[in-house]
PDB file of C-alpha atoms in Angstrom:
ATOM      1  CA  GLY M 172      46.200 164.529 114.648  1.00 73.00           C
ATOM      2  CA  VAL M 173      46.318 166.684 117.722  1.00 82.00           C
ATOM      3  CA  PHE M 174      49.934 165.705 118.483  1.00 78.00           C
ATOM      4  CA  LEU M 175      51.191 166.883 115.099  1.00 79.00           C
ATOM      5  CA  ALA M 176      49.218 170.110 115.408  1.00 86.00           C
ATOM      6  CA  LYS M 177      50.860 170.822 118.779  1.00 86.00           C
ATOM      7  CA  LEU M 178      54.325 170.136 117.329  1.00 86.00           C
ATOM      8  CA  GLN M 179      53.619 172.488 114.439  1.00 88.00           C
ATOM      9  CA  GLU M 180      52.495 175.159 116.910  1.00 91.00           C
ATOM     10  CA  LEU M 181      55.677 174.690 118.987  1.00 91.00           C
ATOM     11  CA  ARG M 182      57.877 174.822 115.883  1.00 92.00           C
ATOM     12  CA  GLN M 183      56.613 178.365 115.223  1.00 94.00           C
ATOM     13  CA  LYS M 184      57.532 179.429 118.795  1.00 95.00           C
ATOM     14  CA  VAL M 185      61.152 178.220 118.910  1.00 95.00           C
ATOM     15  CA  GLY M 186      63.361 181.150 119.882  1.00 95.00           C
ATOM     16  CA  ARG M 187      60.363 183.369 120.594  1.00 95.00           C
ATOM     17  CA  ILE M 188      58.580 182.044 123.696  1.00 94.00           C
ATOM     18  CA  ARG M 189      59.531 181.591 127.344  1.00 95.00           C
ATOM     19  CA  TYR M 190      58.117 179.156 129.875  1.00 94.00           C
ATOM     20  CA  ASN M 191      58.314 178.738 133.637  1.00 94.00           C
ATOM     21  CA  ILE M 192      59.283 175.114 134.275  1.00 92.00           C
ATOM     22  CA  ASP M 193      58.850 173.356 137.632  1.00 91.00           C
ATOM     23  CA  ILE M 194      60.715 170.105 138.332  1.00 90.00           C
ATOM     24  CA  HIS M 195      59.403 167.953 141.192  1.00 88.00           C
ATOM     25  CA  VAL M 196      61.559 165.004 142.305  1.00 88.00           C
ATOM     26  CA  PHE M 197      59.893 161.852 143.642  1.00 91.00           C
ATOM     27  CA  ASP M 198      61.249 158.622 145.144  1.00 87.00           C
ATOM     28  CA  CYS M 199      58.705 155.782 145.098  1.00 87.00           C
ATOM     29  CA  ASP M 200      55.822 158.273 144.743  1.00 79.00           C
ATOM     30  CA  ILE M 201      57.032 160.323 147.751  1.00 86.00           C
ATOM     31  CA  GLN M 202      58.209 163.843 147.047  1.00 84.00           C
ATOM     32  CA  VAL M 203      61.877 164.399 147.977  1.00 86.00           C
ATOM     33  CA  PRO M 204      62.081 167.494 150.229  1.00 84.00           C
ATOM     34  CA  GLY M 205      64.382 170.246 148.978  1.00 84.00           C
ATOM     35  CA  ALA M 206      64.964 168.629 145.575  1.00 87.00           C
ATOM     36  CA  ASP M 207      62.456 170.703 143.580  1.00 88.00           C
ATOM     37  CA  ARG M 208      63.765 173.173 141.008  1.00 90.00           C
ATOM     38  CA  GLN M 209      62.113 176.016 139.145  1.00 92.00           C
ATOM     39  CA  TYR M 210      63.470 177.492 135.922  1.00 92.00           C
ATOM     40  CA  THR M 211      61.866 180.882 135.281  1.00 92.00           C
ATOM     41  CA  SER M 212      61.617 182.485 131.852  1.00 93.00           C
ATOM     42  CA  ALA M 213      63.294 179.532 130.106  1.00 94.00           C
ATOM     43  CA  LEU M 214      63.572 180.280 126.377  1.00 95.00           C
ATOM     44  CA  LEU M 215      62.576 177.466 124.007  1.00 95.00           C
ATOM     45  CA  VAL M 216      65.611 177.211 121.697  1.00 96.00           C
ATOM     46  CA  GLY M 217      65.179 173.829 120.037  1.00 95.00           C
ATOM     47  CA  LEU M 218      62.677 171.165 119.102  1.00 92.00           C
ATOM     48  CA  THR M 219      63.676 167.680 117.958  1.00 90.00           C
ATOM     49  CA  GLU M 220      60.778 166.049 116.172  1.00 82.00           C
ATOM     50  CA  PRO M 221      60.023 162.305 115.979  1.00 78.00           C
ATOM     51  CA  ASP M 222      60.951 160.209 112.971  1.00 73.00           C
ATOM     52  CA  GLY M 223      58.229 160.022 110.340  1.00 66.00           C
ATOM     53  CA  ASP M 224      57.688 156.228 110.446  1.00 66.00           C
ATOM     54  CA  ALA M 225      53.914 156.060 110.854  1.00 62.00           C
ATOM     55  CA  THR M 226      53.863 152.270 110.398  1.00 68.00           C
ATOM     56  CA  SER M 227      55.958 151.624 113.485  1.00 69.00           C
ATOM     57  CA  GLY M 228      54.260 150.646 116.729  1.00 73.00           C
ATOM     58  CA  THR M 229      56.988 152.415 118.693  1.00 76.00           C
ATOM     59  CA  PRO M 230      55.836 155.507 120.612  1.00 78.00           C
ATOM     60  CA  ALA M 231      56.928 158.782 119.047  1.00 76.00           C
ATOM     61  CA  THR M 232      59.338 160.830 121.139  1.00 82.00           C
ATOM     62  CA  PHE M 233      60.445 164.414 120.794  1.00 84.00           C
ATOM     63  CA  ALA M 234      62.723 166.745 122.757  1.00 90.00           C
ATOM     64  CA  MET M 235      62.418 170.374 123.717  1.00 92.00           C
ATOM     65  CA  THR M 236      65.612 172.318 124.528  1.00 94.00           C
ATOM     66  CA  PHE M 237      65.549 175.405 126.734  1.00 94.00           C
ATOM     67  CA  SER M 238      68.062 178.128 127.500  1.00 94.00           C
ATOM     68  CA  ILE M 239      67.942 179.092 131.177  1.00 92.00           C
ATOM     69  CA  SER M 240      69.462 181.929 133.152  1.00 87.00           C
ATOM     70  CA  THR M 241      68.100 181.377 136.663  1.00 81.00           C
ATOM     71  CA  VAL M 242      67.113 178.418 138.796  1.00 81.00           C
ATOM     72  CA  SER M 243      65.475 178.296 142.210  1.00 85.00           C
ATOM     73  CA  VAL M 244      66.328 175.149 144.160  1.00 81.00           C
ATOM     74  CA  GLY M 245      64.271 173.584 146.922  1.00 72.00           C
ATOM     75  CA  ASN M 246      61.502 176.176 146.910  1.00 57.00           C
ATOM     76  CA  ALA M 247      59.590 175.599 143.685  1.00 46.00           C
ATOM     77  CA  PRO M 248      55.865 176.203 144.094  1.00 48.00           C
ATOM     78  CA  GLN M 249      53.593 173.191 144.533  1.00 46.00           C
ATOM     79  CA  THR M 250      51.712 173.803 141.271  1.00 46.00           C
ATOM     80  CA  SER M 251      53.325 173.068 137.910  1.00 45.00           C
ATOM     81  CA  ALA M 252      53.306 175.519 135.025  1.00 46.00           C
ATOM     82  CA  SER M 253      52.299 174.389 131.571  1.00 46.00           C
ATOM     83  CA  ALA M 254      55.153 173.742 129.221  1.00 46.00           C
TER      84      ALA M 254
END
């Protein structure tokens, strides 16, 4: 499906693509002032794919690992970048 196609696309980009990642912290749906972080030019260095058990009703999970060199704290922009 679409999910597997996206994973295959990401697999080809490991070690070769950078993303800007915004982290917004919330407490009971209220944004926590000064807790936002922005990681700029984070390099995708790893992708852990889900187990191949298609018969399981358990949601598939995967992990993306990034290498970062800079972080801005408390002043991340209000719009999130795609990652």
